[in-house]
Short mmCIF file of C-alpha atoms in Angstrom, two decimals:
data_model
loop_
_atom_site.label_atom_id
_atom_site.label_comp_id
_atom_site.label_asym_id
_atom_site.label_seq_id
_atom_site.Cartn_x
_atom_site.Cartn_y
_atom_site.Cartn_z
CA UNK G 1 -35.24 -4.09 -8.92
CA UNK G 2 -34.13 -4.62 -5.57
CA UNK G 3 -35.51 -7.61 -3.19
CA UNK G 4 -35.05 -8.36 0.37
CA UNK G 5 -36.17 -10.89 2.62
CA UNK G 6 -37.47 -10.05 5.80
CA UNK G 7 -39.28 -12.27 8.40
CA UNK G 8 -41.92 -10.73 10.36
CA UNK G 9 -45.14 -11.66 12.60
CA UNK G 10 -44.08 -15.44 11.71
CA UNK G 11 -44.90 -14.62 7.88
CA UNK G 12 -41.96 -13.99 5.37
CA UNK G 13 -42.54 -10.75 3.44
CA UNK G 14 -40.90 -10.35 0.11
CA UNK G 15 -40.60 -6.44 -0.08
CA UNK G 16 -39.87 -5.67 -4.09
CA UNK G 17 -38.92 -2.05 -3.23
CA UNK G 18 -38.22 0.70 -5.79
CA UNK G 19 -39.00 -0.86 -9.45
CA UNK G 20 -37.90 2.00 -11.91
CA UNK G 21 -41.61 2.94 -11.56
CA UNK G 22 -41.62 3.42 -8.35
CA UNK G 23 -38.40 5.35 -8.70
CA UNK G 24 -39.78 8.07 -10.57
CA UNK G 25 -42.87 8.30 -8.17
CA UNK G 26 -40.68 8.86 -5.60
CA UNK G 27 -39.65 12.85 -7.20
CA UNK G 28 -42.51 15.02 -5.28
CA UNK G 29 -43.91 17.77 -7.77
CA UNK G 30 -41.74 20.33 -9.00
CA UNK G 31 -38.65 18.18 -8.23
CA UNK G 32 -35.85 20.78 -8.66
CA UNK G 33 -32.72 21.07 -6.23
CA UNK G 34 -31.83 24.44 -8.34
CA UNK G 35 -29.48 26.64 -6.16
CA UNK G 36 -31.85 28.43 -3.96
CA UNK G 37 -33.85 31.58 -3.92
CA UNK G 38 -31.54 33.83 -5.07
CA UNK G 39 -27.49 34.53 -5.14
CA UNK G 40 -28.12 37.52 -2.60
CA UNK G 41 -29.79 35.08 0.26
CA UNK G 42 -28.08 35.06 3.91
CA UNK G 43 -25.15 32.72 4.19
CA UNK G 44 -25.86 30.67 6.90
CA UNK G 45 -24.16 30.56 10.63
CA UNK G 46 -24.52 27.56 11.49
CA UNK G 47 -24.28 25.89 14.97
CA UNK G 48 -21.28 27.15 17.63
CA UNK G 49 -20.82 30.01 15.00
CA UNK G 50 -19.29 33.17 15.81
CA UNK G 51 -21.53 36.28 16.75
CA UNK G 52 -21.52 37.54 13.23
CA UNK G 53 -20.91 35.08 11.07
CA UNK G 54 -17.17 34.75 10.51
CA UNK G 55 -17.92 31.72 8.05
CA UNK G 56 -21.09 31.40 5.47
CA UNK G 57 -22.12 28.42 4.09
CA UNK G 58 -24.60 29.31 0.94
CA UNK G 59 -26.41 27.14 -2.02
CA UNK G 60 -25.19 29.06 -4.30
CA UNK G 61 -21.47 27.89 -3.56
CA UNK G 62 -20.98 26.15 -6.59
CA UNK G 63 -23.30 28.64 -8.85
CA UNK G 64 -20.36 29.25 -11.07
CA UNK G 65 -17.58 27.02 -10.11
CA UNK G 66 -19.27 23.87 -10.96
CA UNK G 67 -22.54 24.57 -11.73
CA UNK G 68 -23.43 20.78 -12.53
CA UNK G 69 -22.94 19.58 -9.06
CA UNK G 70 -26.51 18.53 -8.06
CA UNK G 71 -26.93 16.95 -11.11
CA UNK G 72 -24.13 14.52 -11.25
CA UNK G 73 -25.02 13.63 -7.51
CA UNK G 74 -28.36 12.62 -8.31
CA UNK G 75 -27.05 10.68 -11.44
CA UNK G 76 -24.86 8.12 -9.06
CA UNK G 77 -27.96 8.08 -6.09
CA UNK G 78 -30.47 7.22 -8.99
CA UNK G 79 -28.75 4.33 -10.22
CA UNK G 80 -27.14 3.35 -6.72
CA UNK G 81 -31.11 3.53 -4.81
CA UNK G 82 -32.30 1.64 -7.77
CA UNK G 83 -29.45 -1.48 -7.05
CA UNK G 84 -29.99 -0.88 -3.48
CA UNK G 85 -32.96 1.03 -2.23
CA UNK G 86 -31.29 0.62 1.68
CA UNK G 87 -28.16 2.99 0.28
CA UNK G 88 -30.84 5.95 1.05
CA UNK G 89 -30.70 5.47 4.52
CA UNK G 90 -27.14 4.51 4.72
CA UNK G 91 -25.89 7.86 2.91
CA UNK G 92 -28.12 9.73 5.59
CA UNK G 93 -26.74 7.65 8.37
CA UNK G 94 -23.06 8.50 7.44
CA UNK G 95 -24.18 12.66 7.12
CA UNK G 96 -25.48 12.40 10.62
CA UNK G 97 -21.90 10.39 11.56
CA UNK G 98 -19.94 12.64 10.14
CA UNK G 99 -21.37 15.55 11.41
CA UNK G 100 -21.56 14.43 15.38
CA UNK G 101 -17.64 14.54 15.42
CA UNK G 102 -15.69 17.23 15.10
CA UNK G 103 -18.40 18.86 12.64
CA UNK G 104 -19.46 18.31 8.76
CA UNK G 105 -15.80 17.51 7.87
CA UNK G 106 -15.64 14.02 6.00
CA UNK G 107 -13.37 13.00 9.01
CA UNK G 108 -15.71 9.92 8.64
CA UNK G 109 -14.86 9.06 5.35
CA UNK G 110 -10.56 9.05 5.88
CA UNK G 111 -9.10 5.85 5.75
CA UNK G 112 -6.57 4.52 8.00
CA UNK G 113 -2.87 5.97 7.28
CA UNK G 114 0.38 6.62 9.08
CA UNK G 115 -1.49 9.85 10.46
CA UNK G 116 -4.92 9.04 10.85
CA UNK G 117 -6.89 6.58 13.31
CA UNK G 118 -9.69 6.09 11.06
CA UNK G 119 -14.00 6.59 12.47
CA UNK G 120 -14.88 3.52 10.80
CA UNK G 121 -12.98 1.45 13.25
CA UNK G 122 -14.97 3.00 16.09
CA UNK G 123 -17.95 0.95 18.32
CA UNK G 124 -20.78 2.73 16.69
CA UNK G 125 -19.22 2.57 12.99
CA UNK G 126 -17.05 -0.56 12.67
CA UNK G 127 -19.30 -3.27 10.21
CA UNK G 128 -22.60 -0.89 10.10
CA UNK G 129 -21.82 2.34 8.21
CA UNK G 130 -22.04 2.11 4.35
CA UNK G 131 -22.39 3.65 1.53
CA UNK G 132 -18.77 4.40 1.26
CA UNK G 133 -18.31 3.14 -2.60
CA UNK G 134 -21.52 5.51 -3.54
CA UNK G 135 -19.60 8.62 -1.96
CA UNK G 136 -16.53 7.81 -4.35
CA UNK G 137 -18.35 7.31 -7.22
CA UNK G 138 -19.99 10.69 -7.10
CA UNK G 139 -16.69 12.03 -5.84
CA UNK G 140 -14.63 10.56 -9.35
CA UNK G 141 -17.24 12.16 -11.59
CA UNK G 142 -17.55 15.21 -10.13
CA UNK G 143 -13.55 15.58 -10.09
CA UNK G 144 -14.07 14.35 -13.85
CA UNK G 145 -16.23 17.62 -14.38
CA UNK G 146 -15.06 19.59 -11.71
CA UNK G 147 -11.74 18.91 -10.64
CA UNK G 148 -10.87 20.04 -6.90
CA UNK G 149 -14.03 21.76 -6.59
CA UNK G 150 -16.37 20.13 -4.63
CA UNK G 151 -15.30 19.06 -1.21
CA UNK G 152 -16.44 15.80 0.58
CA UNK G 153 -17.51 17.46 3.08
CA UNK G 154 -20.60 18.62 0.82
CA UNK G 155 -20.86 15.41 -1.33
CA UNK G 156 -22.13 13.99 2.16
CA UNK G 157 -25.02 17.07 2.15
CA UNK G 158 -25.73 16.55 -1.12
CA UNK G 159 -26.20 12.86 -0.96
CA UNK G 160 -28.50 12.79 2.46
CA UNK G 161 -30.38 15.12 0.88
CA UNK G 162 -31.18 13.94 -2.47
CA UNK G 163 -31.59 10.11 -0.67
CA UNK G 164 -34.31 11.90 1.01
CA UNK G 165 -36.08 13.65 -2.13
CA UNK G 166 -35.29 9.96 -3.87
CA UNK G 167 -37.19 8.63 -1.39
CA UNK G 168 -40.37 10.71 -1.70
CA UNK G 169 -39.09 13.20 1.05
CA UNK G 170 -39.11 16.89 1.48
CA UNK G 171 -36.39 18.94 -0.54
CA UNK G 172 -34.52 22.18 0.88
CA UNK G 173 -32.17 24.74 -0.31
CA UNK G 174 -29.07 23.61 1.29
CA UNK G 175 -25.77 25.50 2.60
CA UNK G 176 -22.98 24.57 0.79
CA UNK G 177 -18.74 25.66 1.37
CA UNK G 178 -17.45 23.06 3.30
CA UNK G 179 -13.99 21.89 3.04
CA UNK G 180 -12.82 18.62 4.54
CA UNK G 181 -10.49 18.13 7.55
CA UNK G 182 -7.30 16.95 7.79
CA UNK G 183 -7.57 15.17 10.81
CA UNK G 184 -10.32 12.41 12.00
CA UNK G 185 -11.49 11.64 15.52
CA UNK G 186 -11.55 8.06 16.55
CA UNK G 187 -12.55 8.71 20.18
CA UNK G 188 -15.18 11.05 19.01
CA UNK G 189 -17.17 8.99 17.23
CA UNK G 190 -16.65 6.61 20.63
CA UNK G 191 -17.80 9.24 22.41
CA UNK G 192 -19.96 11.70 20.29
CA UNK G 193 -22.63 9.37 18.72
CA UNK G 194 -25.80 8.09 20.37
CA UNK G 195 -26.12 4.53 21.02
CA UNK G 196 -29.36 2.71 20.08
CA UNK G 197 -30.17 1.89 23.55
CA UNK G 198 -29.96 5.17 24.73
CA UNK G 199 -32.61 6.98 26.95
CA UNK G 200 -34.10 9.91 26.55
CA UNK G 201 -31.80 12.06 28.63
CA UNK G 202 -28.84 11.17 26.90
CA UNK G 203 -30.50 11.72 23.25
CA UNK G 204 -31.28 14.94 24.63
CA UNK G 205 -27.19 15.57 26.28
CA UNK G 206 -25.89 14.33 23.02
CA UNK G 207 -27.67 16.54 20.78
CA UNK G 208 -27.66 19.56 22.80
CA UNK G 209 -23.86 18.96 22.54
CA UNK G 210 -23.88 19.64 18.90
CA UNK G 211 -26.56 22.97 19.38
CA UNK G 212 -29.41 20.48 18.62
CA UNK G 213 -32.75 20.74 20.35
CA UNK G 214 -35.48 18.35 21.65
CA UNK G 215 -37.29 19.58 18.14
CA UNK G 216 -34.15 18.22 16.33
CA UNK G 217 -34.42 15.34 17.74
CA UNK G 218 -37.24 14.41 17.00
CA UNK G 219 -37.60 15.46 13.67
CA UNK G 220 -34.02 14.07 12.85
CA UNK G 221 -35.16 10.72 14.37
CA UNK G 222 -38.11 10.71 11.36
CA UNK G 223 -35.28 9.81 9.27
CA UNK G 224 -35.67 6.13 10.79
CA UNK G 225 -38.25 5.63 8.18
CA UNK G 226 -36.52 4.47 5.68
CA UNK G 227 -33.95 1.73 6.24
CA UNK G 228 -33.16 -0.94 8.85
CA UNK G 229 -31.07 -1.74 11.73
CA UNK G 230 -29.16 -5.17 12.74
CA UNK G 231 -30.48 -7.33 15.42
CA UNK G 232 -27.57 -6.13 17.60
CA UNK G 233 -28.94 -3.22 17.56
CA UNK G 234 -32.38 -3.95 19.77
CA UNK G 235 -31.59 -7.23 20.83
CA UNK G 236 -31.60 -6.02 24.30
CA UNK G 237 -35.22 -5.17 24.16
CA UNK G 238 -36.36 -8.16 23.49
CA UNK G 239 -34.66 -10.20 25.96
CA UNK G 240 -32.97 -7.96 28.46
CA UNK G 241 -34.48 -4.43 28.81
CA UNK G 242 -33.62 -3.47 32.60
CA UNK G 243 -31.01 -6.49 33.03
CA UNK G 244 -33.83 -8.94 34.41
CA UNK G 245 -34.16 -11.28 31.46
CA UNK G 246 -37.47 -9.14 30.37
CA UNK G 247 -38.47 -7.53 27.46
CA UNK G 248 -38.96 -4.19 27.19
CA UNK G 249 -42.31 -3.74 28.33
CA UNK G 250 -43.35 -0.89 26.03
CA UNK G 251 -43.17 -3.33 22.73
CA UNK G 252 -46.41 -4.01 21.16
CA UNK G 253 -46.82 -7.82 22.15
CA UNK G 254 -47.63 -8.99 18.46
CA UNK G 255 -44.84 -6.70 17.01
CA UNK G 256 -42.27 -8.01 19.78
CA UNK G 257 -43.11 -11.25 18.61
CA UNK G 258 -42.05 -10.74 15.10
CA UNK G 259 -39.14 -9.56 15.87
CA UNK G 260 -38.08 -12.53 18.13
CA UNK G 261 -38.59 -14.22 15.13
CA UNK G 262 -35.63 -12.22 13.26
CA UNK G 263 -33.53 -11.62 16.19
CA UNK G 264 -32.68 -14.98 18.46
CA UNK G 265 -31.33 -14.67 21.38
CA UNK G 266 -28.46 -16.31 20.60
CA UNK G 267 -26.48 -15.28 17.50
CA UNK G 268 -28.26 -13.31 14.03
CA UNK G 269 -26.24 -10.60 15.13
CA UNK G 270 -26.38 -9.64 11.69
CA UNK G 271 -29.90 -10.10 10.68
CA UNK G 272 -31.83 -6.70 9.41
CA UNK G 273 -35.67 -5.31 10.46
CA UNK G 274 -37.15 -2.79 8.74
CA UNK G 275 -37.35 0.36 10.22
CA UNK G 276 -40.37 1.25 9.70
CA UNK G 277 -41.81 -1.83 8.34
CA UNK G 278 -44.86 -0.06 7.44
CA UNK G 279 -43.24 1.53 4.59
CA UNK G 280 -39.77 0.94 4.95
CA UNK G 281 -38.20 2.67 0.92
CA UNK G 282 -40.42 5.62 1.07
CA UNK G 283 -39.47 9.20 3.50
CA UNK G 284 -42.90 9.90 5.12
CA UNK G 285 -44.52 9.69 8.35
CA UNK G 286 -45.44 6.54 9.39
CA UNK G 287 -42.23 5.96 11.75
CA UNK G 288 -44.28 8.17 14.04
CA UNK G 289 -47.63 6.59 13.80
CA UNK G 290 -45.36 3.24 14.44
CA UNK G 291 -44.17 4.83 17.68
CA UNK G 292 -47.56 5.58 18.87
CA UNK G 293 -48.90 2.14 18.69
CA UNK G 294 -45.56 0.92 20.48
CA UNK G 295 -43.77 -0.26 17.17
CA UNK G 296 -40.73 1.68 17.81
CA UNK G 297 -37.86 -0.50 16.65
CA UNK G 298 -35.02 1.17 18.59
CA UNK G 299 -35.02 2.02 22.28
CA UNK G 300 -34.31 5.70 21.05
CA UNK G 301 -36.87 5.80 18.78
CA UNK G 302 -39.56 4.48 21.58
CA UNK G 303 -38.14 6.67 24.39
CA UNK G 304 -39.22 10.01 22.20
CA UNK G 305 -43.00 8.56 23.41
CA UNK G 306 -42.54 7.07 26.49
CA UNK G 307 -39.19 8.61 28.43
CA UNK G 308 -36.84 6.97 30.05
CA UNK G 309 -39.24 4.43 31.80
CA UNK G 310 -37.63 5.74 35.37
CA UNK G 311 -39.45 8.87 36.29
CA UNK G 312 -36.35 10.54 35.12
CA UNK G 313 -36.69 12.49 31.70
CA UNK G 314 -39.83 13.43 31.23
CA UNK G 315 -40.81 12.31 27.62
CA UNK G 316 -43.72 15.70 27.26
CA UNK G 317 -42.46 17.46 24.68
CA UNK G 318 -40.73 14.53 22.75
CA UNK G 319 -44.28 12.81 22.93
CA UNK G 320 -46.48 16.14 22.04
CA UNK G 321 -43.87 16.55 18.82
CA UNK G 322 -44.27 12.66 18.60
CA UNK G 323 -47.86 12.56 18.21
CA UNK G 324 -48.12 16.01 16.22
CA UNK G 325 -45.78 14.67 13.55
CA UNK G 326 -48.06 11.39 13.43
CA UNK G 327 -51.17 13.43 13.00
CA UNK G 328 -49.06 15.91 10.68
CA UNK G 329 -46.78 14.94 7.83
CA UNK G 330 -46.38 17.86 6.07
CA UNK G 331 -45.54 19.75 9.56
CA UNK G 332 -42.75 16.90 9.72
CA UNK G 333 -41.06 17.25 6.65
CA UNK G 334 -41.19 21.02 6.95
CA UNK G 335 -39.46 20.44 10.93
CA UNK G 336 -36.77 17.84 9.40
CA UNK G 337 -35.74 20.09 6.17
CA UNK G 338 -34.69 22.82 8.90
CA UNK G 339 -33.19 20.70 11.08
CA UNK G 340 -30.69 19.00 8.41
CA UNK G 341 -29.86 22.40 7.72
CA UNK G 342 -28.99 22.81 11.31
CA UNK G 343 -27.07 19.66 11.88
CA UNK G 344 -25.21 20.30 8.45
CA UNK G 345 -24.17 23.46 10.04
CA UNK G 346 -22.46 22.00 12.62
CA UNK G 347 -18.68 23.34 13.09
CA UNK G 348 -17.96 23.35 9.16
CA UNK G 349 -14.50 23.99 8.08
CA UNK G 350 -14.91 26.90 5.92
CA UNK G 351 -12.44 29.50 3.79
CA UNK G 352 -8.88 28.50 3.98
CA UNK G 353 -9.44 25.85 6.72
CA UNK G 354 -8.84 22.15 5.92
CA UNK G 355 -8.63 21.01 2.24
CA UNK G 356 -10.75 19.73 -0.82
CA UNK G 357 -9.76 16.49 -1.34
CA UNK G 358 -9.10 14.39 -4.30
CA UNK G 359 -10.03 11.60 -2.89
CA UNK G 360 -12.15 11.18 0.22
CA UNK G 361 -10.76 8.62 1.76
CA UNK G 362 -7.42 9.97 2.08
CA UNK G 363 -5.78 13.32 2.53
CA UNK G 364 -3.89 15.20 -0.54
#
C-alpha cells in the first residue's frame, strides 16, 4: 500500500491509495487488452501521414512475433502502481513527452552519450519526468521473452495505456509498429512541449502543431486526473498571475487557500498537489467537474473554461467540451481513447526506419 501526505484546506489528508483491493477494482468489466478486432482491421495513418498510408501501425503487430507482449507489460505496471500509485500518471506523462518531439520515437528515453544531447536535460523534463526504471523493467523482460522484438517506442503505448485501464480508465485497441530513433531532440522538447502556464492560444498552437485539435485537447488534458504536479508548477497563480503580485483571479477562494498552504511563496519548489484532489488514483471525470467550480490546478487546465483572461482566445468550444465531459463521463473516456490513438500516431518511425533497441536508454 502506498501513502502520501498531502496538505490541503489547512487539514492534512492521509490518502491510502490503491490497497491490492482497490487494485483489482480498478480493471473495468471485461478487462482484456487482446489484439483488436480482427488481424484484417485498417492499419492506421496516423498524424502528418502520407496520402495513402505509406506506414501502418496495427494491434496486431506483435500477434505472432511476441504474442505475450501485453501481458508482461501489465505484470511490471501491476506491481510498479501498487508501490507507487503516482507511476500511472508519470508513464502517461512521458508518452505525451515523447510523442511532442520529433514523434512516438523513445527519443525521450536516450541517455546522454558522445552523440546524443539527451530530453531529460531539457526545461520542461529536467527533475519532473519519471517513470524511467518502470520502462526498463518491462523492457528486460520482454527482451527475456522476446528478444529485439518490441521496440521502446511501443513499450511507452503500452504502458500509458494500461496506467490508464489500471487506473479504472477506458481501454482501446491500440496501433502498434513503432521503432525507436536514433537521434533525440534537446531543443524540441525546449520548444515542442506546453508549459503549465500556458494560455489557451498557445495550448491550441502547440497541439495543432502535432495534427491535434481543440477536441484533443481537451480530452488529452482529462488525463490530469490522476497524479500531481510540483508547486513550481502553479506557483505563479497564486502569487503572481498577470505580474502584479495577484492571484489568479479565477481560483476558487477556499481552494486557493489550500494550496497556499502547500506552495509558499518562497521555496517548496518541490512540494506535490493532487491533481485532481477529488479523486486523485482513479481515471474518471471529476478533473472536469473540478474545472467548473474553478479548482483547476494548472493555468492550462483552467484556461480550457475560462480563455486566456484577455479577450484574446475565446475559451467556447474548450468550455462547451469542458462542461459536456463534466456532465458526461462515458462521452470522455470514449473522446480520450481516440485521441491517444491520435497522439500515438504522431510521426512514428515505421519499417526499416530507426532501430529496436536493446536497451532504451541507449542506442545499439
Amino acid at each position: 500500500m502506498a501513502v502520501f501526505k498531502v496538505s490541503f484546506l489547512g487539514l492534512v489528508v492521509v490518502m491510502a491509495l490503491f490497497s491490492a483491493s482497490t487494485l483489482s477494482l480498478a480493471h473495468p468489466a471485461g478487462f482484456n487488452f487482446g489484439w483488436g478486432s480482427g488481424w484484417g482491421s485498417e492499419p492506421s495513418r496516423g498524424h502528418g501521414a502520407p496520402a495513402g498510408g505509406s506506414f501502418g501501425l496495427f494491434p496486431q503487430f506483435y500477434q505472432f512475433s511476441c504474442p505475450q507482449a501485453n501481458d508482461i507489460v501489465i505484470s511490471v505496471l501491476q506491481q510498479a502502481i501498487a508501490r507507487e500509485p503516482r507511476v500511472a500518471a508519470s508513464l502517461l506523462r512521458l508518452h505525451f513527452h515523447d510523442c511532442f518531439v520529433q514523434g512516438c520515437d523513445a527519443s525521450v528515453l536516450l541517455d546522454d552519450s558522445t552523440t546524443i544531447a539527451s530530453e531529460k536535460r531539457s526545461g520542461p523534463n529536467r527533475n519532473s519526468l519519471r517513470g524511467f526504471e518502470v520502462i526498463d523493467e518491462i523492457k528486460d523482460k520482454l527482451e527475456e521473452a522476446c528478444p529485439q522484438t518490441v521496440s521502446c517506442a511501443d513499450i511507452l503505448a503500452l504502458a500509458a495505456r494500461g496506467s490508464i485501464v489500471l487506473s479504472g480508465g477506458p481501454n482501446w485497441d491500440l496501433p502498434l509498429g513503432r521503432r525507436d530513433s536514433r537521434t533525440a531532440s534537446l531543443s524540441g522538447s525546449n520548444g515542442n512541449i506546453p508549459a503549465p502556464n500556458s494560455t489557451l492560444s498557445t495550448l491550441l498552437t502547440f497541439f495543432k502543431r502535432q495534427g491535434l485539435d481543440e477536441v484533443d485537447l481537451v480530452a488529452l488534458s482529462g488525463g490530469h486526473t490522476i497524479g500531481v504536479a510540483r508547486c513550481v508548477t502553479f506557483k505563479q497563480r497564486l502569487y503572481n498571475q498577470k505580474g502584479n503580485n495577484q492571484p489568479d483571479e479565477t481560483l476558487e477562494r477556499s481552494y486557493y487557500f489550500g494550496l497556499k498552504s502547500v506552495c509558499p511563496r518562497s521555496g517548496g519548489d518541490n512540494n506535490i498537489s493532487p491533481m485532481d484532489f477529488a479523486s486523485p488514483a482513479k481515471f474518471d471525470n471529476a478533473y472536469f467537474k473540478l474545472i467548473l467550480f474553478g479548482k483547476g490546478l494548472l493555468t492550462s487546465d483552467q484556461v480550457l473554461l475560462t480563455g486566456n483572461g484577455n479577450g484574446i482566445g475565446n475559451a467556447g468550444k474548450t468550455m462547451e467540451l469542458v462542461k459536456t465531459y463534466a456532465d458526461d463521463e462515458s462521452l470522455f473516456f470514449q473522446q480520450f481513447a481516440k485521441s491517444m490513438v491520435n497522439m500515438g500516431n504522431i510521426r512514428p518511425l515505421t519499417g526499416s526506419k530507426g532501430e529496436v533497441r536493446n536497451n532504451c536508454r541507449r542506442l545499439n
